[in-house]
Tab-separated table of C-alpha atoms in Angstrom:
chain	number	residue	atom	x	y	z
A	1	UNK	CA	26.503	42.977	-126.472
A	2	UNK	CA	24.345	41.919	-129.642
A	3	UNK	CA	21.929	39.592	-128.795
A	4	UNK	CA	21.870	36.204	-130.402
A	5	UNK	CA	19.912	35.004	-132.853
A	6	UNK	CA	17.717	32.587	-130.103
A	7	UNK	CA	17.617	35.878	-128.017
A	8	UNK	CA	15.956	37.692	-130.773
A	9	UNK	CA	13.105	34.853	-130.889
A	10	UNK	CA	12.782	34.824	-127.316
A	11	UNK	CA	12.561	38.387	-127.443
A	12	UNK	CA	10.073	38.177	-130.352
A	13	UNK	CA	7.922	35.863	-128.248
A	14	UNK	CA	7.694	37.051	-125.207
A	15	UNK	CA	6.659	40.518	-126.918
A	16	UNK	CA	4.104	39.130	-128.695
A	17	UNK	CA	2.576	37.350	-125.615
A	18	UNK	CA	2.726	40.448	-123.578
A	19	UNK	CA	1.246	42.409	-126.381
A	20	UNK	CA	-1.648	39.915	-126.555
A	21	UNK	CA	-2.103	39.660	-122.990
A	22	UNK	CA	-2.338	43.784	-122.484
A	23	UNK	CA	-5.209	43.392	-125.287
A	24	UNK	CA	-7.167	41.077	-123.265
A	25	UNK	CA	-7.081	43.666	-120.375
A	26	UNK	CA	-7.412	46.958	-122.565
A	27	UNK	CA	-10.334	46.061	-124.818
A	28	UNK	CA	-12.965	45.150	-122.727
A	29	UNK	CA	-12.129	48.557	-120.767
A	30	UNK	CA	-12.647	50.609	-123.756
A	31	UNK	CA	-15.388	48.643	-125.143
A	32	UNK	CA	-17.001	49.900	-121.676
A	33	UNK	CA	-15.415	53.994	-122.278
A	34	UNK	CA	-17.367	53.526	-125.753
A	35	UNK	CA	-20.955	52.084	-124.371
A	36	UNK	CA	-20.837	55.225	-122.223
A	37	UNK	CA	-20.331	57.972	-124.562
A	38	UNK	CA	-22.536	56.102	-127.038
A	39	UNK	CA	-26.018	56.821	-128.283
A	40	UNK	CA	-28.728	54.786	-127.256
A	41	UNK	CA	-29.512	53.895	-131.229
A	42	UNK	CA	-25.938	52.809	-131.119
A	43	UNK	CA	-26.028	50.554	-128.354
A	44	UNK	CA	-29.293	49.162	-129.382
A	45	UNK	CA	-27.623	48.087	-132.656
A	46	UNK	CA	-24.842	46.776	-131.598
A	47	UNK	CA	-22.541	48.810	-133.525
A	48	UNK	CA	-20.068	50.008	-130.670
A	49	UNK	CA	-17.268	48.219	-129.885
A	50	UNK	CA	-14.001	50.082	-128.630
A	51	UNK	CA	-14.584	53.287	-129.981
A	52	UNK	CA	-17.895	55.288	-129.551
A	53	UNK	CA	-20.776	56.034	-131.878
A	54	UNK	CA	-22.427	59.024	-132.464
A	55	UNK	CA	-21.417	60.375	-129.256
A	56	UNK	CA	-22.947	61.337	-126.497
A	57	UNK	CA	-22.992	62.460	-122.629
A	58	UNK	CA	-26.566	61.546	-121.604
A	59	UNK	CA	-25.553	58.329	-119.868
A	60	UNK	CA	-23.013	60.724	-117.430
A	61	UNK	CA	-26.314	63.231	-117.559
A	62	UNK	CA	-28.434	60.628	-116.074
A	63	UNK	CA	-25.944	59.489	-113.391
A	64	UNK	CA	-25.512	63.043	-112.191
A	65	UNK	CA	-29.346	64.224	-111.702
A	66	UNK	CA	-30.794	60.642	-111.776
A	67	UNK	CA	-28.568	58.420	-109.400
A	68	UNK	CA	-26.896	58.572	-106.148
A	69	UNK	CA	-23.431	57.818	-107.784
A	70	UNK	CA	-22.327	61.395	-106.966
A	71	UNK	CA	-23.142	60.975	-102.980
A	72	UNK	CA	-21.031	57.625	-103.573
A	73	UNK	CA	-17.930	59.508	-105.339
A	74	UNK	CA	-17.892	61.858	-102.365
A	75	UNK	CA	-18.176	59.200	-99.903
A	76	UNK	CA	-15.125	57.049	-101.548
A	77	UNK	CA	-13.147	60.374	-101.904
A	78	UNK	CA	-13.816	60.832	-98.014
A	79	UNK	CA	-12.910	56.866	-97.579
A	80	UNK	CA	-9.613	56.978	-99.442
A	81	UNK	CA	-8.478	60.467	-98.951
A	82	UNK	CA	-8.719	59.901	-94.848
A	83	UNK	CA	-7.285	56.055	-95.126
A	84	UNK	CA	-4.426	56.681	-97.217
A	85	UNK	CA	-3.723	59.622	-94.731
A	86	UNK	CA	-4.104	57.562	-91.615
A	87	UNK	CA	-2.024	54.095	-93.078
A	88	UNK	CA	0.628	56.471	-94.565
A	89	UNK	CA	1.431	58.097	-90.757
A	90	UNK	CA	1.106	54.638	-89.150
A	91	UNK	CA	2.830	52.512	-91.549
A	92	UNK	CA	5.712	55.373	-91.345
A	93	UNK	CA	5.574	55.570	-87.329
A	94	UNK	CA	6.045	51.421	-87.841
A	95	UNK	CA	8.707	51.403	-90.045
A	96	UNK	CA	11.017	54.025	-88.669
A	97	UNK	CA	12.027	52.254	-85.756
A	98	UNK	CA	12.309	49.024	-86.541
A	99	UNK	CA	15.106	50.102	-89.343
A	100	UNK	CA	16.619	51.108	-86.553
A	101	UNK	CA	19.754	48.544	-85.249
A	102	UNK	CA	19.915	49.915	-81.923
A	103	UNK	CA	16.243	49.405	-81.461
A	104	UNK	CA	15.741	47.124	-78.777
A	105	UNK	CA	13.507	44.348	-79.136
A	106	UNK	CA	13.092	45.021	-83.212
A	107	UNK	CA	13.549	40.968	-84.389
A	108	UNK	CA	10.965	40.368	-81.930
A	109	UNK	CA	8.465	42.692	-82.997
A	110	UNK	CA	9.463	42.456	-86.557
A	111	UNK	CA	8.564	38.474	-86.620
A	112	UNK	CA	5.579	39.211	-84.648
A	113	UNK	CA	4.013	41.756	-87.679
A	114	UNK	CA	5.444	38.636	-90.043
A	115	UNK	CA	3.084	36.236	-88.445
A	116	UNK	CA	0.099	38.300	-88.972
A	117	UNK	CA	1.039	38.110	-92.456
A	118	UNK	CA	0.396	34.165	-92.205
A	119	UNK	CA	-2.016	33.742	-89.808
A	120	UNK	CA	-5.171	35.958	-89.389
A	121	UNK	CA	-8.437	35.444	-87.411
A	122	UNK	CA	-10.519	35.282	-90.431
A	123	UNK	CA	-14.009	37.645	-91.292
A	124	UNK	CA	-16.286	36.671	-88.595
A	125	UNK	CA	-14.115	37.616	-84.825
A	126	UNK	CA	-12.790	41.171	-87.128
A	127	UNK	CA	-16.722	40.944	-87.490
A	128	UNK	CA	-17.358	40.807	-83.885
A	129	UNK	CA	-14.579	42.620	-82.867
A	130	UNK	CA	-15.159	45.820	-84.719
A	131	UNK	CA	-18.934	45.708	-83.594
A	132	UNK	CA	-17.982	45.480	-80.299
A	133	UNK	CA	-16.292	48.410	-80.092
A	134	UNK	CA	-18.965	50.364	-81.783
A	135	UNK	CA	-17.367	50.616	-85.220
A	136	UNK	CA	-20.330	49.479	-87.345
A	137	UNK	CA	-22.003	51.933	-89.897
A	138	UNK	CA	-18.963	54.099	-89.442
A	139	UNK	CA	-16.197	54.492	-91.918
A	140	UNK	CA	-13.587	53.670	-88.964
A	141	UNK	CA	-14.752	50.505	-89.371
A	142	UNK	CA	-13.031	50.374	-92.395
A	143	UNK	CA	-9.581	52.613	-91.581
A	144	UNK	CA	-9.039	50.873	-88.446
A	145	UNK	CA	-8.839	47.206	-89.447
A	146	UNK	CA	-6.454	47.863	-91.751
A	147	UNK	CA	-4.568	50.422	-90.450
A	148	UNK	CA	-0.942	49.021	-91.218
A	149	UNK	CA	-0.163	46.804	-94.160
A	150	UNK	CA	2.485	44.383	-92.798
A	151	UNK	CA	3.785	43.812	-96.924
A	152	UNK	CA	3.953	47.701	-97.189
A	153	UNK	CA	5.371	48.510	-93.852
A	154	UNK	CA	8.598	45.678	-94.234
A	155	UNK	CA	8.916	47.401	-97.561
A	156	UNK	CA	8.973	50.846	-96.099
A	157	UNK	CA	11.372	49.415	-93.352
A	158	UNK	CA	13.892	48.174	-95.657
A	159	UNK	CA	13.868	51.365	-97.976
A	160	UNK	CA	14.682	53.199	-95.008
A	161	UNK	CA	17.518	50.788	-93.710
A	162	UNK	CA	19.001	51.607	-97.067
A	163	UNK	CA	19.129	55.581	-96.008
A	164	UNK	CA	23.283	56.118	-95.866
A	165	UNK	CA	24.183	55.707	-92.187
A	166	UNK	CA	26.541	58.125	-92.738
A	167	UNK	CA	24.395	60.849	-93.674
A	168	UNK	CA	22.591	60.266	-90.260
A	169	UNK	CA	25.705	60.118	-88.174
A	170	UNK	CA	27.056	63.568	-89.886
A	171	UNK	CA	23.380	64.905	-89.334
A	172	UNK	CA	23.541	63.355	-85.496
A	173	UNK	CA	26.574	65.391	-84.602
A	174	UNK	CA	25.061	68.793	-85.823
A	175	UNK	CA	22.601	68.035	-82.858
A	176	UNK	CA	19.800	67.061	-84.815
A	177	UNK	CA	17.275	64.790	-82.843
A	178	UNK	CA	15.332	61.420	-83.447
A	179	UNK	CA	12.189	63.531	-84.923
A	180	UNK	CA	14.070	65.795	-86.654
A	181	UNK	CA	16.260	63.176	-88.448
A	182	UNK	CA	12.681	60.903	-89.421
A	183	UNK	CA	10.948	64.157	-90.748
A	184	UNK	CA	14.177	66.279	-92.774
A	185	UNK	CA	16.307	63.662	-93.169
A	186	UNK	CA	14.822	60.561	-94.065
A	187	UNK	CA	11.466	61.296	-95.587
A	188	UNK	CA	12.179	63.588	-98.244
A	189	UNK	CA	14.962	60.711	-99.424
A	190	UNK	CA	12.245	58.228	-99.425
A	191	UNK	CA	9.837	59.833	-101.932
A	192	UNK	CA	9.609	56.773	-104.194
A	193	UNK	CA	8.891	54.519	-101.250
A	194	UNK	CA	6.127	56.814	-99.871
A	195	UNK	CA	4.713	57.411	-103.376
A	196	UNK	CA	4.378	53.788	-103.922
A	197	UNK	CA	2.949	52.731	-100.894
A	198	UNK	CA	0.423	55.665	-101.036
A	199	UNK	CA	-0.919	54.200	-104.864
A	200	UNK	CA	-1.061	50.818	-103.244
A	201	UNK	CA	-3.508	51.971	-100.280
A	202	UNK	CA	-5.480	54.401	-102.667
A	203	UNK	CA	-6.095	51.314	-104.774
A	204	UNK	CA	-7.296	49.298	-102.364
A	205	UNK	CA	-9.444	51.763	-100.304
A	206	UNK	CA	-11.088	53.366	-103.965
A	207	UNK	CA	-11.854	49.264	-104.362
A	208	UNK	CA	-13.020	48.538	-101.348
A	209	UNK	CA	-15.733	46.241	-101.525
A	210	UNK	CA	-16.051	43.460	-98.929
A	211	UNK	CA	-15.470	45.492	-95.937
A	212	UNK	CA	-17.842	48.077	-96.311
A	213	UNK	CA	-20.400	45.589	-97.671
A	214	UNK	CA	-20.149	44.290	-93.931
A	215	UNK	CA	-19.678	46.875	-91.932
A	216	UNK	CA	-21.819	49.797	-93.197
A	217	UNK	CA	-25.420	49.381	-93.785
A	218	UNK	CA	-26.952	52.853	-94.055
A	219	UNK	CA	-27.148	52.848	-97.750
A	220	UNK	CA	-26.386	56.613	-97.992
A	221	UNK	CA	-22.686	55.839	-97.168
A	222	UNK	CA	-22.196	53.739	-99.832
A	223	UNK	CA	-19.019	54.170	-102.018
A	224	UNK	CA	-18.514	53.625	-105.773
A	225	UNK	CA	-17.798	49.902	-105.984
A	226	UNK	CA	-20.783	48.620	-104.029
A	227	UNK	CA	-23.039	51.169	-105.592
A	228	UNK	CA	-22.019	49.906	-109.051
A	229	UNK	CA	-22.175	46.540	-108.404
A	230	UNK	CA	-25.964	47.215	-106.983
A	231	UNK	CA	-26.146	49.085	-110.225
A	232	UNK	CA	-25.456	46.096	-112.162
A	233	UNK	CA	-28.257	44.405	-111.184
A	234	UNK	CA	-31.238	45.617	-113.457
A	235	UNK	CA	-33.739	46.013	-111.011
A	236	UNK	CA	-31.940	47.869	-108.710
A	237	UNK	CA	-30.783	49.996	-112.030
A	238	UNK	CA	-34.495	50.785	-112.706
A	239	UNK	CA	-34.734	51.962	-109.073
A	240	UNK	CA	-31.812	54.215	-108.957
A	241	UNK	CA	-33.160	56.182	-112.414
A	242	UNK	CA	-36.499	56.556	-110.414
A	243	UNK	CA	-35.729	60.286	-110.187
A	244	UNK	CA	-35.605	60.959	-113.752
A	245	UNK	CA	-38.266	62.024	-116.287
A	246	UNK	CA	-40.307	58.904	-118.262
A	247	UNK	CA	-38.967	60.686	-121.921
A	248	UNK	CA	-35.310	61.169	-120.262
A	249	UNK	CA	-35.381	57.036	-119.295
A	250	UNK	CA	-36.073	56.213	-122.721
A	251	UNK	CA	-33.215	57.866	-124.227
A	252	UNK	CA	-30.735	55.598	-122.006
A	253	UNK	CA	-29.967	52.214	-121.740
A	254	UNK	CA	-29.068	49.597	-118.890
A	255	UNK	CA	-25.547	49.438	-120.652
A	256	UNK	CA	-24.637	52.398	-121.277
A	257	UNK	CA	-25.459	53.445	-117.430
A	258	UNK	CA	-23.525	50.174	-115.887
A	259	UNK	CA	-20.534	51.201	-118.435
A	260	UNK	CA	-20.903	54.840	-117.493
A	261	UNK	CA	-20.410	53.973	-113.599
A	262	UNK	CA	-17.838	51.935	-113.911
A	263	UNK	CA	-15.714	54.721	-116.353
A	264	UNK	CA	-16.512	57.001	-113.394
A	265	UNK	CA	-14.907	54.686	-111.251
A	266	UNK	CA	-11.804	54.208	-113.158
A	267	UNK	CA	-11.202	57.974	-113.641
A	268	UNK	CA	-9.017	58.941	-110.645
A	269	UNK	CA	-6.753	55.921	-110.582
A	270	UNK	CA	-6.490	56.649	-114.564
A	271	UNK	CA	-5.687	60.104	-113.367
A	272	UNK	CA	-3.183	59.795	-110.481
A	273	UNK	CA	-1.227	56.406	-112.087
A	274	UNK	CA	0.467	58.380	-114.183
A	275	UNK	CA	1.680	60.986	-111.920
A	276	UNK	CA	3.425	58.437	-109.789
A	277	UNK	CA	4.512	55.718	-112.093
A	278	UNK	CA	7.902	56.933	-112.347
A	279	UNK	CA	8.513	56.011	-108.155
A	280	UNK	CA	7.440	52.851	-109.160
A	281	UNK	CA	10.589	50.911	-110.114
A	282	UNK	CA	12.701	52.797	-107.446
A	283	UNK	CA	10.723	52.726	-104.288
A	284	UNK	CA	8.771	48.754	-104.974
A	285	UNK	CA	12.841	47.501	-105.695
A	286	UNK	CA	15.051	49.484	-103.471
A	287	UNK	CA	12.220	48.936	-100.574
A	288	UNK	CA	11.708	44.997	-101.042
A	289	UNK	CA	15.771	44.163	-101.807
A	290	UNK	CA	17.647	43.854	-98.599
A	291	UNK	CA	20.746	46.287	-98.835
């Protein structure tokens, strides 16, 4: 059907205001791409703004031999690669059964993992509780906590009630049991579900700020974000180039280093967005519409 002539306006408007409001996000980001592969001449004159000038890698130089932001990459590698393993397994090992019907008791637990959606303890008792079982200054202080998402697990749950009963009936009769059906049956026909949900924890463990903040205080575990945001802070800046020649210093700037850090930061969600953007649609809809 040919859209109206007060569609077309609407449709005209509402691109226009979307197009404006992705340039509010995506300039600022590559103004900070350009202050890292600019020279310091550059930077000093004020000439970049979102594309470089006379380019250059010495800020990325001086983070690698200078700084410890390559200790910190490894360390949030270690932190998201093991978390998004460890909430993917328990989120599915939550989900699976309560999709179940015949499950017994799976209102009552479902409205119990609800509530903690709506009511929480707050920062201080997860403080005390994680130091009281010894978690402090270790990265399970961070995995355990938040271990299952309740958002992503009722997501996960509902994608999975939408599996074809049929197919697990037909697949029930050929003797296949509970495990068997979870692992061959209904995981590899919730790809866009698990693909989803995996983005969403990466995201939030690669970000994590606040919790490790708190719980970890030997600095040499450290991950990206609260490195760079300690790198923000000039004098802490000045410390962290401590390791580099005087004549290499002067060829840098505090901006182009902050700028560089964060572009390091933003490279592997830049990276692996793309590769599962197409789930998206499928697995946030299918999982959050009750079928």
């Amino acid at each position: 059907m040919r859209p109206t002539p007060s569609e077309k306006i609407f449709y005209g408007f509402n691109a226009l205001f979307l197009g404006l409001w992705a340039l509010t996000a995506l300039v600022p980001l590559l103004h900070i791409v350009s202050l890292s592969f600019s020279s310091n001449h550059a930077i000093l004159a004020g000439k970049v703004f979102i594309w470089p000038v006379e380019f250059s890698f010495d800020s990325y130089n001086a983070l690698l031999k200078g700084t410890r932001v390559p200790n910190a990459f490894v360390n949030s590698l270690i932190i998201t690669g093991v978390g998004v393993a460890l909430n993917m397994l328990f989120t599915i090992l939550a989900a699976y059964p309560l999709s179940k019907r015949y499950f017994i008791g799976r209102r009552f637990m479902t409205m119990l993992i609800i509530f903690t959606m709506l009511f929480s303890g707050g920062i201080i008792p997860s403080y005390l509780l994680v130091k009281s079982l010894g978690l402090i200054d270790s990265y399970w202080a961070i995995w355990l906590p938040g271990l299952v998402s309740a958002y992503n697990m009722l997501i996960m749950k509902t994608f999975f009630e939408n599996v074809p009963e049929e197919l697990l009936d037909s697949a029930r009769m050929d003797g296949c049991g509970e495990w068997r059906l979870a692992v061959q049956i209904v995981l590899p026909l919730s790809a866009p579900v698990l693909a989803t949900l995996a983005l969403f924890y990466g995201v939030s463990h690669w970000n994590s700020f606040m919790n490790v903040l708190i719980y970890i205080n030997d600095s040499s575990k450290y991950n990206l974000s609260v490195l760079i945001q300690q790198m923000v802070a000039q004098s802490s800046l000045m410390n962290e180039l401590q390791n580099l020649q005087e004549a290499d210093r002067q060829m840098l700037t505090p901006e182009s280093i902050r700028s560089a850090g964060m572009t390091v930061m933003l490279i592997p969600m830049i990276v692996v967005y793309p590769l599962l953007q197409k789930h998206f649609v499928k697995g946030v809809l299918i999982g959050a519409v009750k079928g």
